[in-house]
Coordinates of C-alpha atoms and ligand atoms in Angstrom, one line a residue:
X1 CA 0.0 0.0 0.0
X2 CA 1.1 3.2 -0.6
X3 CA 0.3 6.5 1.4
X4 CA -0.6 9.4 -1.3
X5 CA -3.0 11.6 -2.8
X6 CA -5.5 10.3 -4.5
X7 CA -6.2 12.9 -7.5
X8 CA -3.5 15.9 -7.4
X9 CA -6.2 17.7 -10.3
X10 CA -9.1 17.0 -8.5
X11 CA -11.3 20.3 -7.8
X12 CA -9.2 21.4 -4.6
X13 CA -11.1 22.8 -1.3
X14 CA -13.3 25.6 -2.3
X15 CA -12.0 28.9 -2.0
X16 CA -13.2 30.1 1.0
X17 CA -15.2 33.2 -1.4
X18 CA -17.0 35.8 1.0
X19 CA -18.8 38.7 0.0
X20 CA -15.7 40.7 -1.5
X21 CA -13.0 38.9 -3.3
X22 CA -10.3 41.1 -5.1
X23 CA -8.2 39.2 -7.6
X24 CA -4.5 40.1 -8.7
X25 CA -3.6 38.8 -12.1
X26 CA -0.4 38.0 -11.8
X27 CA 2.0 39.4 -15.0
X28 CA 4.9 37.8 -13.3
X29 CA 6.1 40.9 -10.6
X30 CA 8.4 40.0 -7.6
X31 CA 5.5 41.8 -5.7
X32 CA 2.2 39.7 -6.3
X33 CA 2.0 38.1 -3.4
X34 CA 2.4 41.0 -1.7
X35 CA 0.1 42.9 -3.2
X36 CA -2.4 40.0 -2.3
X37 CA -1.4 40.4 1.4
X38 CA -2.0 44.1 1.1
X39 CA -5.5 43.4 0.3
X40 CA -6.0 41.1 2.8
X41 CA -4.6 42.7 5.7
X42 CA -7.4 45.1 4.8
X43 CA -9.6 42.9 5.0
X44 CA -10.7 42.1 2.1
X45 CA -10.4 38.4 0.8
X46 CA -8.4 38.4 -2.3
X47 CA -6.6 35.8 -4.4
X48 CA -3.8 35.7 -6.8
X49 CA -4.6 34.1 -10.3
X50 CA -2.6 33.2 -13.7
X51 CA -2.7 36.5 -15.8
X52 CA -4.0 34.5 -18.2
X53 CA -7.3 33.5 -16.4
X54 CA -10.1 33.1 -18.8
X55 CA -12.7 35.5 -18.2
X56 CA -15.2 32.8 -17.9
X57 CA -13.4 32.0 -14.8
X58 CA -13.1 35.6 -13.4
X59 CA -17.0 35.8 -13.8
X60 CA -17.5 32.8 -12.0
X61 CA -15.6 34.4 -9.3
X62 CA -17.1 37.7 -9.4
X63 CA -15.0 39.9 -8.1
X64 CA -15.3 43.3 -7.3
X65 CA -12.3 44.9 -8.7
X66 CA -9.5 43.1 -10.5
X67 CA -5.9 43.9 -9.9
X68 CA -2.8 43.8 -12.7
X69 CA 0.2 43.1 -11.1
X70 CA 3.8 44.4 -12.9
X71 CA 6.0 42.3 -14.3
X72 CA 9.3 42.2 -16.3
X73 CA 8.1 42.1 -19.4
X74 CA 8.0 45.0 -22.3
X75 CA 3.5 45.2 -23.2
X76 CA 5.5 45.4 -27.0
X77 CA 7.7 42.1 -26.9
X78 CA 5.7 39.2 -29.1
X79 CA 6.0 37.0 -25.4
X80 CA 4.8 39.7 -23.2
X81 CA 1.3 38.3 -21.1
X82 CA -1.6 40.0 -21.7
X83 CA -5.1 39.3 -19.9
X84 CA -7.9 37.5 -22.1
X85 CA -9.2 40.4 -23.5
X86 CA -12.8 40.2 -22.6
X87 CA -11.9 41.2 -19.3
X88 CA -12.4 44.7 -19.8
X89 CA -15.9 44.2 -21.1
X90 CA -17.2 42.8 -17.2
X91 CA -17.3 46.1 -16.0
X92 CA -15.4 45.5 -13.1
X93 CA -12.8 48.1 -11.6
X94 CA -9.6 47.8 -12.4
X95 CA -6.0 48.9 -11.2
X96 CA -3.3 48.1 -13.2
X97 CA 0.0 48.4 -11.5
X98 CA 3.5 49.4 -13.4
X99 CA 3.7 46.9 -16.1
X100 CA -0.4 46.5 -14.9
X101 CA -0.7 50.0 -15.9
X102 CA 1.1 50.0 -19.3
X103 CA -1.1 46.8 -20.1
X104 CA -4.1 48.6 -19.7
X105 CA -3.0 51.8 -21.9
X106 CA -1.9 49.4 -24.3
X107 CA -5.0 47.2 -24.7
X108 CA -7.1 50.0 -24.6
X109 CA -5.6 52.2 -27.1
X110 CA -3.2 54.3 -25.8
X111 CA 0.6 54.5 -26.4
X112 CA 3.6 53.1 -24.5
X113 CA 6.9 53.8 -25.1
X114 CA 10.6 53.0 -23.8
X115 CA 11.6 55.9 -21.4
X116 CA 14.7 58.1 -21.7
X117 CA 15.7 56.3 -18.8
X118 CA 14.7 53.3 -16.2
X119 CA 13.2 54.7 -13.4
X120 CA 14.0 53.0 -10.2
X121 CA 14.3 53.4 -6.4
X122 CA 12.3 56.4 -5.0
X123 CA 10.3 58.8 -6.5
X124 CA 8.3 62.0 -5.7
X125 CA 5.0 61.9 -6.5
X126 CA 2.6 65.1 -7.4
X127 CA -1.2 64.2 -7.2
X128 CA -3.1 66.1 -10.1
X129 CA -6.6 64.8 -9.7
X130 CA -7.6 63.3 -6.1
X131 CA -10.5 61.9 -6.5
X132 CA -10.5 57.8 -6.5
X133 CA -7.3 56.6 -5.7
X134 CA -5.8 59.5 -4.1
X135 CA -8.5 60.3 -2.0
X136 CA -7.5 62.3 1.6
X137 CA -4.4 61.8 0.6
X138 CA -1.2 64.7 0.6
X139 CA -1.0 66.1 -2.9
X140 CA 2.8 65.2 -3.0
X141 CA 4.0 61.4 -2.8
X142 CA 7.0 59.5 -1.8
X143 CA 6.7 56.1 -4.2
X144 CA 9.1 53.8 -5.2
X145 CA 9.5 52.7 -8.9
X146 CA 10.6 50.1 -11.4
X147 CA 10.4 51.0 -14.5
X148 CA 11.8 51.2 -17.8
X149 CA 8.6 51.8 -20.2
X150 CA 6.5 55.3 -19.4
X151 CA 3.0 55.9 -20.7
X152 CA 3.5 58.6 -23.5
X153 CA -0.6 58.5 -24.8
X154 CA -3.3 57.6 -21.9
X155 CA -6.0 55.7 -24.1
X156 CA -8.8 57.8 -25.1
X157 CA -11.4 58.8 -22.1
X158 CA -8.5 58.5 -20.0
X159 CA -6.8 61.4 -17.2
X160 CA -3.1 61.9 -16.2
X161 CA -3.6 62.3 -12.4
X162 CA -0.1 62.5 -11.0
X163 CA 3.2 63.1 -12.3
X164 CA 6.7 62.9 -11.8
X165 CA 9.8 64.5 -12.8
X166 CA 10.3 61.4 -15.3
X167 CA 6.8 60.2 -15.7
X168 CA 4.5 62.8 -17.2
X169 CA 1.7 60.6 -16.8
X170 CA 2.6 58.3 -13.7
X171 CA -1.0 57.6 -12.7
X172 CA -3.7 57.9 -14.8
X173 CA -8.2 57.1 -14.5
X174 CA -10.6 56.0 -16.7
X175 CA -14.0 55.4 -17.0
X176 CA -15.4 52.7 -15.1
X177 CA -12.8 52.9 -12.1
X178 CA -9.9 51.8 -14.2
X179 CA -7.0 53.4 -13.1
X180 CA -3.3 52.7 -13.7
X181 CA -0.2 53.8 -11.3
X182 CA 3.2 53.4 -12.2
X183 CA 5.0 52.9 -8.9
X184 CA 4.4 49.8 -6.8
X185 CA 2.0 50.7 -3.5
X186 CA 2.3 47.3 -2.2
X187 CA 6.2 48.0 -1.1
X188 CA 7.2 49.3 2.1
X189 CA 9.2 51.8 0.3
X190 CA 6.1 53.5 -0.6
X191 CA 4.8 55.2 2.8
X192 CA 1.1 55.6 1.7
X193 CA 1.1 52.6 -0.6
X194 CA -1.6 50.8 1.7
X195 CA -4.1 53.7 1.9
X196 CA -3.8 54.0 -2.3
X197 CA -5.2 50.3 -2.2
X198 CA -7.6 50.8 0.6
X199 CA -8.8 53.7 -1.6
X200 CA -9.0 51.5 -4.7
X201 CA -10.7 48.6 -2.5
X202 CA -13.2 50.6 -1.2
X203 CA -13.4 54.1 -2.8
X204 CA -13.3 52.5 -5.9
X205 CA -14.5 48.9 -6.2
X206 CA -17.0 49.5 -2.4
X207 CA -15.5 46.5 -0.6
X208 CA -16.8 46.8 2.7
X209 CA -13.7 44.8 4.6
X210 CA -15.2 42.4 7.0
X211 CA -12.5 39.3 6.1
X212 CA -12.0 37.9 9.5
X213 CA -10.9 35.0 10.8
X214 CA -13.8 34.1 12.1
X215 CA -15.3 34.7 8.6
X216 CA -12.9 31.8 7.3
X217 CA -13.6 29.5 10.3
X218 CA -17.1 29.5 9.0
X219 CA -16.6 28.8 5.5
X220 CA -14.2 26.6 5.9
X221 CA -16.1 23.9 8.4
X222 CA -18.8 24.1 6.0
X223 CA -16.9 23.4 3.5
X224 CA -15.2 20.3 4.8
X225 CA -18.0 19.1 6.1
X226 CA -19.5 19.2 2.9
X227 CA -16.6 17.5 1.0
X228 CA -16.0 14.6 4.0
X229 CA -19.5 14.0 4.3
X230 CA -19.6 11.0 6.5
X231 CA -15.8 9.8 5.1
X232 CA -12.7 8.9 7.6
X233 CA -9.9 11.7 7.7
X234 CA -6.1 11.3 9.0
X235 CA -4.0 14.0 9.4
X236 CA -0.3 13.7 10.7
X237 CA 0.8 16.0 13.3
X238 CA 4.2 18.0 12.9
X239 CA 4.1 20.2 16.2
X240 CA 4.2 23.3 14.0
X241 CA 1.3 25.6 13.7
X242 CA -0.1 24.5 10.1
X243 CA -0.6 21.2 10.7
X244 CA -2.3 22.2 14.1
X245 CA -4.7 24.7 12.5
X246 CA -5.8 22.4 9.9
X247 CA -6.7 19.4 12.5
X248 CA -8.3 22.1 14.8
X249 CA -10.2 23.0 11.9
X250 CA -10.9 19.9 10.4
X251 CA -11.5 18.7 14.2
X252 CA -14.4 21.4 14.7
X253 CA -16.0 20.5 11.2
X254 CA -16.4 16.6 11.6
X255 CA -14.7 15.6 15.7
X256 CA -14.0 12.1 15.3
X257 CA -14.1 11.5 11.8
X258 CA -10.8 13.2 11.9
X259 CA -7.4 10.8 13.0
X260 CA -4.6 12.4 14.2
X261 CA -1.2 10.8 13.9
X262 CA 2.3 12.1 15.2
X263 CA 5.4 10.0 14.4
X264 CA 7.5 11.0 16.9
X265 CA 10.8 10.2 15.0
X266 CA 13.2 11.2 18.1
X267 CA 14.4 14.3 16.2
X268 CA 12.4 17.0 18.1
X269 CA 13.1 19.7 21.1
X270 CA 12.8 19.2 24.4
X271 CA 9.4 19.0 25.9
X272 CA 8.4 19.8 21.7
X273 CA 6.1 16.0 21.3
X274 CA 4.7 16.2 25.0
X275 CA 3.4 19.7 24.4
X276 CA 1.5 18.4 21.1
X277 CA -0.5 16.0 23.3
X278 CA -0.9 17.8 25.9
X279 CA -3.0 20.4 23.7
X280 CA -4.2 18.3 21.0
X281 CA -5.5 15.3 22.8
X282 CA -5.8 16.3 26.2
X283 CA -7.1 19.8 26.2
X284 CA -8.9 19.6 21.9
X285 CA -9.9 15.6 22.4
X286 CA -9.2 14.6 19.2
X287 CA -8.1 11.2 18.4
X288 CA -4.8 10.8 18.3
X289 CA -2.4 8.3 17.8
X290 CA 1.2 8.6 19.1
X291 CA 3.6 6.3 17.5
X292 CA 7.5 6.4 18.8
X293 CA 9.5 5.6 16.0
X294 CA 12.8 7.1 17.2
X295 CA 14.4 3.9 17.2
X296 CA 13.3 3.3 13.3
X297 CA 15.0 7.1 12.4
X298 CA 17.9 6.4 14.3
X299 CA 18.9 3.4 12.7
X300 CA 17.9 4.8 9.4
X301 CA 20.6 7.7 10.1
X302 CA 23.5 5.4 11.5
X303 CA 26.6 6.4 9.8
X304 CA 25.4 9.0 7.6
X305 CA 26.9 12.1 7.4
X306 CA 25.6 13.7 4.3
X307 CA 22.8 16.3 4.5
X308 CA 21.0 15.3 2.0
X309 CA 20.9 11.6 2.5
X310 CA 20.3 12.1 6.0
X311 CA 16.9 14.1 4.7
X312 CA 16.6 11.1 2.1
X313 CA 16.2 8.7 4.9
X314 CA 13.9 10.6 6.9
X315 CA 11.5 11.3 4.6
X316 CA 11.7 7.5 3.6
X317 CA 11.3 6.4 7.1
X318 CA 8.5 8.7 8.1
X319 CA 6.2 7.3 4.9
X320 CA 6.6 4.0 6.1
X321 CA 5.9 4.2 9.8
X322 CA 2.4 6.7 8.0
X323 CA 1.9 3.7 5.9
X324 CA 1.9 1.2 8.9
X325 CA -0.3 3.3 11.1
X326 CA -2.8 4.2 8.1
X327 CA -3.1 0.4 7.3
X328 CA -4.2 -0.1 11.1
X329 CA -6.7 2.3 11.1
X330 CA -8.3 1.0 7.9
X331 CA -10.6 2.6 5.6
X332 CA -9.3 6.2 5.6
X333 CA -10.7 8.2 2.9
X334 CA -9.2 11.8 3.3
X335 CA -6.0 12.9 4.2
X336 CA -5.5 16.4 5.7
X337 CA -2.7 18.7 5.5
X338 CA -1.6 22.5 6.5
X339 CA -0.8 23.3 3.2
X340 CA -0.4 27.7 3.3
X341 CA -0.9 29.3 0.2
X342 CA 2.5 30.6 -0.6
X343 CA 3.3 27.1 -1.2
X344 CA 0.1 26.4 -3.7
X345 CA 1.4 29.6 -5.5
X346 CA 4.9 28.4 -5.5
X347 CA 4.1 25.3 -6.8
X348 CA 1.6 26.7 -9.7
X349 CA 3.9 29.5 -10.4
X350 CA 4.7 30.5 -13.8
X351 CA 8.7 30.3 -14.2
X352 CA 10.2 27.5 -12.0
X353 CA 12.3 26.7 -14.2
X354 CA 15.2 28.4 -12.6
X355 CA 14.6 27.6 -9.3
X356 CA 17.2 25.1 -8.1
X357 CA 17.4 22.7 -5.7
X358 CA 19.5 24.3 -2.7
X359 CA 18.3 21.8 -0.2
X360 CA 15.4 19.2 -0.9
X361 CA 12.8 20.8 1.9
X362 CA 9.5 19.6 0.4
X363 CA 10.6 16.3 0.4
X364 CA 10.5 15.1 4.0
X365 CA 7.0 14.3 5.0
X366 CA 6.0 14.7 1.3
X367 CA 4.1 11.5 -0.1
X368 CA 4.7 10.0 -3.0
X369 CA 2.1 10.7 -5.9
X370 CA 0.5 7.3 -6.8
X371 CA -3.2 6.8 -5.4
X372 CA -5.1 6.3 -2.5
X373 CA -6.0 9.5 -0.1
X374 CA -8.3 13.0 -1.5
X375 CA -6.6 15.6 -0.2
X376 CA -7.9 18.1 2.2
X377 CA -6.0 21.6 2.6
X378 CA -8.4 23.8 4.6
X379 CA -5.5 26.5 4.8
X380 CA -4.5 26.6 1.3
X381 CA -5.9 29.9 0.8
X382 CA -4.2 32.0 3.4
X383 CA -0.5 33.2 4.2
X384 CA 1.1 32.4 7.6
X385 CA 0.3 35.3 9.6
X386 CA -3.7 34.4 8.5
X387 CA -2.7 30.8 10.0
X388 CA -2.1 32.1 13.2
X389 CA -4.8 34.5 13.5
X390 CA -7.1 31.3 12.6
X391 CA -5.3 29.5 15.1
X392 CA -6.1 31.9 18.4
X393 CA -9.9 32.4 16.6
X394 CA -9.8 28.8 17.5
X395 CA -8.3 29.2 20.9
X396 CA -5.1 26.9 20.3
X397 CA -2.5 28.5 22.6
X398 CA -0.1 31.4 22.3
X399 CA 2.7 29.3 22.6
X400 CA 1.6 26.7 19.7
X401 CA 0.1 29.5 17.3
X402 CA 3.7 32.1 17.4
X403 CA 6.3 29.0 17.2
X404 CA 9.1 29.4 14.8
X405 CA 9.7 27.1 12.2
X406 CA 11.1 24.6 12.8
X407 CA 12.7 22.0 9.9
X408 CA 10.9 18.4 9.0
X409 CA 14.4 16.8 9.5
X410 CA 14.6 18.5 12.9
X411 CA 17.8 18.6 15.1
X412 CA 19.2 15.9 12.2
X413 CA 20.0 18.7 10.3
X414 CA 21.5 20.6 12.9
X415 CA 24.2 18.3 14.3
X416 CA 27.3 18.2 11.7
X417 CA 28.3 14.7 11.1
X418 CA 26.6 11.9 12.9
X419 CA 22.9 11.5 14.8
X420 CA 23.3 9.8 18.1
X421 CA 21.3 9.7 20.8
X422 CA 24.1 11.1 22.8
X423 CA 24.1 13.8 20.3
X424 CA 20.6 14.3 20.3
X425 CA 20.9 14.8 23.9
X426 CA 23.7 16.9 23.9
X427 CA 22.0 19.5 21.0
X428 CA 18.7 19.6 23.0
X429 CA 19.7 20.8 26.1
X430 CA 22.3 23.7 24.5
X431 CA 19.0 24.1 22.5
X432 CA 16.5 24.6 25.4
X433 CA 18.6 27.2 26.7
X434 CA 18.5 29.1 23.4
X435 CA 15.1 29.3 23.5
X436 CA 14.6 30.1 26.8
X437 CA 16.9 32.8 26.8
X438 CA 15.3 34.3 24.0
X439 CA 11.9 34.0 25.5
X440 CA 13.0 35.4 28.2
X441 CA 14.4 38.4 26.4
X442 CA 11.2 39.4 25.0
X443 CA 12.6 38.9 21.3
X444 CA 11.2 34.8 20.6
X445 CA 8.2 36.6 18.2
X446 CA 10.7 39.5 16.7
X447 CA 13.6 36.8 15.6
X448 CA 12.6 34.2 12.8
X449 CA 14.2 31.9 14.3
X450 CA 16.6 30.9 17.2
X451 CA 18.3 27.9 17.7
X452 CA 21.7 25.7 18.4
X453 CA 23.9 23.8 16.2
X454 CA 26.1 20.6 17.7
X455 CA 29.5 21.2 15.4
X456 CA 31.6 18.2 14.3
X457 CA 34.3 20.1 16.4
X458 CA 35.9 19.7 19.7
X459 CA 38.2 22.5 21.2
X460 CA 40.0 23.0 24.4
X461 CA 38.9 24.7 27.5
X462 CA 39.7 25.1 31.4
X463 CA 37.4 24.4 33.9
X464 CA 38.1 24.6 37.5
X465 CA 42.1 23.5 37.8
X466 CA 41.5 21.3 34.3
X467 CA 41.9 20.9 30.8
X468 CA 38.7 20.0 28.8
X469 CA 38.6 18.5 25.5
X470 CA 35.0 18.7 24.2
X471 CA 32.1 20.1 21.8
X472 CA 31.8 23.6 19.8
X473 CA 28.0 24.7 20.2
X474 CA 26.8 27.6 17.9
X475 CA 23.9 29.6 18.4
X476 CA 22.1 30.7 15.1
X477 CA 19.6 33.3 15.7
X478 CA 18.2 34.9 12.4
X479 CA 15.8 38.0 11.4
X480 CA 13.6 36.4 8.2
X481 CA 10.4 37.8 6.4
X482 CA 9.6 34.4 4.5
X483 CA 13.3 32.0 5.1
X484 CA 14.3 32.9 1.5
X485 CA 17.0 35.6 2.4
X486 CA 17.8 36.2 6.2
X487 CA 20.1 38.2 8.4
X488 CA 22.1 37.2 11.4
X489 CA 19.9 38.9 14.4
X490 CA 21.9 41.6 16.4
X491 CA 20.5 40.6 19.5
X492 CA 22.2 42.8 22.7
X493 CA 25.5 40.8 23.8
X494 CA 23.7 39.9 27.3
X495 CA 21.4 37.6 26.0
X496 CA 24.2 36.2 23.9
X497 CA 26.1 35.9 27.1
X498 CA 23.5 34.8 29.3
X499 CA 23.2 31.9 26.4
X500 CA 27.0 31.1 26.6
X501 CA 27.5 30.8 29.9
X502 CA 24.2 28.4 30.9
X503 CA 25.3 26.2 27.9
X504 CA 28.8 25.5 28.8
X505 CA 27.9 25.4 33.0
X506 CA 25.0 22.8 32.3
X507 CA 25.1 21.2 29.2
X508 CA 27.8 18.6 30.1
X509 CA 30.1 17.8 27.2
X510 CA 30.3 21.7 26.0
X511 CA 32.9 24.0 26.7
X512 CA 32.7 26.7 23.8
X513 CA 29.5 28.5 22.7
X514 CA 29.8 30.4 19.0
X515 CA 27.5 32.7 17.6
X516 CA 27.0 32.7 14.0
X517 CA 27.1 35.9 11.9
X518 CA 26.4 35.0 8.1
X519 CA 23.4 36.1 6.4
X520 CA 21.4 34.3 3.8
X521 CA 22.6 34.5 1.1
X522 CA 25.5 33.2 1.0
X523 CA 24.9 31.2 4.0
X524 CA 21.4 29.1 4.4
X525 CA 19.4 29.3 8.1
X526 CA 20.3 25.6 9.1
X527 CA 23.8 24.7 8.8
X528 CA 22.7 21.0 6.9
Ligands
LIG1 P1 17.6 27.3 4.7 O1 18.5 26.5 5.6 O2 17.4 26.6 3.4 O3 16.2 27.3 5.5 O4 18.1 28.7 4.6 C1 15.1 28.1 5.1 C2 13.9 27.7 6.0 O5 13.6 26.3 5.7 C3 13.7 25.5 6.8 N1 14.3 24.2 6.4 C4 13.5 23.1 6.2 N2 12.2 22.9 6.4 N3 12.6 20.6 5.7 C5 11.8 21.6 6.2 O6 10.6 21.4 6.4 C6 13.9 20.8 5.5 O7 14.6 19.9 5.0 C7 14.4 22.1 5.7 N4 15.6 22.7 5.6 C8 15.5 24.0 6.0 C9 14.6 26.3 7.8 O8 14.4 25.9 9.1 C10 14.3 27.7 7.5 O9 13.1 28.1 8.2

């Protein structure tokens, strides 16, 4: 038997569609998804789609205002996307950002042309025409640009409404709440970019903003109740928030249709598989099934050294010990997961074909594609900080709902060389003081994530009238907005000492502590 999806095409769990839904055609910008989380931190449900929707589909959606995203390309180059283009026939409200923009002059007539110069970095802004986008708003801007095409001919029935020194025409309105800007809003290097949305979400298009969690708790149990009907669910724990959030969700929609399973593989933190019990079974009541399978991943990882492989076997391991405990529970007909949204826009994303394989992440609890379960993804519509507000609507605690990430391979990937349980032990209790320290400093939520490292290294110390011989500990501690690019965290020196000294006094078997001052890139978070 094997563990798996049983229909990756199938229809996936309705969009969660409220009253308002904005949708962001994506033309390929850096900045889509953040222009989606704009929108939604406004509350206002939006979704990011394929620039090349068909209208059909946008209808079906209804939306009440449509959003172009930029993009690289030049709206003259015979590749460049353009929209299907019945879309500006709905009706609908439209705000075409940079490339966005010169799509919309384009399609509709006017003229676009390469400027003098690219534009780039910040800009000042001189509002013409108020009214719409600009609304309450100073009359002069600070924006940020990217751009190398200008609007030199607005289409016909169309207004200039702000300028800059290089962009005669760097917003412009048109009939039927179409309006184009030129700079990019949904960066933080434009000040007032948020209230130029808000006034295109609600001046414009008359969203009213009531997208709450509570709004998605709703929609969501209906739905999987709906799908699940009176089916069997499993759903494998992970101890990180996602996974949680989607049982708890899953749990309120159909109790004990749902099975939980967490394969504890001997890799986690201190206290880490207790604490899931504890709040899942114990204080939630939902079903769960513990297995202990550190003695499986153990052996699987004796003698390897090679990160990689040692990820390999993992993920191997942890599909069969799923397999095992799915064939005891018998006829399962769903499987759950905490699937978040970036990752169902990463994975239908236009251009992957130049992303490489730095380290094989979604491959470790991942299940391999031949047939058996229907997927269920209850989150697959939201970001991470939408997870977590889902997760205190639904009263998991504080301390489950803010944790940091923390890898599938676990501490595996964070001792150099080696896993042994001696290891293990070793790296859990230098990491235990990490965290604590760092909770204790008030800076847990602020840093992405904080965390030891066992080196392959010993080094020599003194303690008391002796030599030592023993382990190199490093202490990793990293400022993040999504684990793509990262920063080494300046935290103040006393925490870093207060970490130091607790791990060499009581972690036996450490006498030098190292704090690690690479960012990403070059460097990656974990050191495997
Ligand atoms: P790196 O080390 O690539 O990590 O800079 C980026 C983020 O991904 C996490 N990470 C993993 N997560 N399986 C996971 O589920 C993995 O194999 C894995 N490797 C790294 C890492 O903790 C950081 O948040």
């Amino acid at each position: 038997m094997s563990v798996a999806v049983k229909n990756q095409n199938e229809t996936p769990t309705r969009s969660p569609v409220a009253q308002d839904t904005v949708l962001v055609l994506d033309f390929g910008s850096q900045y889509s998804q953040l222009i989606a989380r704009r929108v939604r931190e406004a509350k206002v449900y939006c979704e990011l789609v394929p620039g090349s929707i068909d209208v059909e589909e946008i209808r079906r959606r209804n939306p009440r205002g449509l959003i172009f995203s930029g993009g690289p390309a030049s709206v003259y180059d015979d590749r460049a996307p353009h929209p299907d283009p019945r879309v500006y026939a709905l009706g609908i409200p439209i705000l075409g950002i940079c490339y966005g923009m010169q799509l919309l002059a384009h399609d509709l007539g006017g003229d676009v042309a390469p400027a003098s110069r690219r534009e780039y970095g910040h800009a000042a802004l001189t509002v013409d025409s108020p009214a719409g986008l600009f609304t309450k708003l100073p009359r002069e801007l600070d924006v940020w640009m990217s751009h190398a095409d200008v609007i030199t001919r607005p289409p016909e029935g169309f207004q200039s409404i702000a300028h800059s020194i290089n962009s005669p025409c760097a917003a412009f309105a048109g009939p039927g709440g179409r309006f184009g800007i030129q700079f990019h809003p949904e960066v933080a290097h434009t000040p007032l970019g948020r209230d130029i949305l808000r006034n295109f979400l609600f001046e414009v298009c008359g969203c009213a903003g009531t997208w709450e969690p509570q709004s998605f708790i709703d929609m969501a149990v209906a739905d999987v109740r709906a799908r699940v009907g009176r089916g069997k669910v499993i759903c494998a724990l992970s101890g990180g928030v996602d996974s949680a959030v989607a049982a708890t969700l899953v749990h309120q929609a159909i109790g004990d249709q749902l099975t939980c399973v967490f394969v504890d593989n001997g890799l986690l933190r201190r206290q880490e598989a207790d604490r899931v019990i504890e709040v899942m079974s114990r204080q939630r009541h939902i079903t769960l099934r513990r297995v202990d399978a550190s003695d499986r991943f153990l052996a699987a990882l004796a003698g390897v050294t090679d990160p990689e492989e040692k990820r390999r076997r993992i993920g191997a391991t942890f599909i069969r010990v799923f397999e095992e405990i799915a064939r005891e529970l018998g006829d399962i007909d769903f499987l759950a997961q905490g699937t978040l949204y970036p990752d169902v826009i990463e994975s239908t994303s236009h251009d992957t074909t130049n992303a490489q394989t730095i380290k094989t992440h979604h491959n470790v609890g991942g299940l391999p594609p031949d047939l058996r379960f229907t997927l269920i993804e209850p989150l697959r519509y939201l970001f991470k900080d939408e997870v977590r507000q889902v997760g205190l609507a639904l009263g998991l605690p504080e301390d489950m709902v803010w944790r940091q990430p923390f890898p599938g391979p676990g501490l595996a990937i964070r001792i150099l060389g080696e896993v042994t349980r001696e290891r293990l032990d070793t790296l859990r209790a230098a990491d235990w003081i990490v965290i604590d320290e760092i909770k204790r400093s008030g800076l847990y939520r602020s840093v992405w994530q904080s965390f030891a490292i066992l080196t392959p290294l010993s080094s020599v110390g003194v303690m008391g009238d002796g030599r030592t011989y023993a382990n190199v500990v490093a202490v990793r501690i990293v400022q993040s907005d999504d684990g793509m690019t990262a920063d080494w965290a300046r935290v103040p020196y006393d925490v870093l000492a207060a970490m130091s000294s607790r791990i060499v006094n009581e972690v036996p078997g450490v006498n030098r502590v190292v704090y690690d001052i690479s960012s990403k890139p070059p460097s990656t978070i974990e050191w495997e």
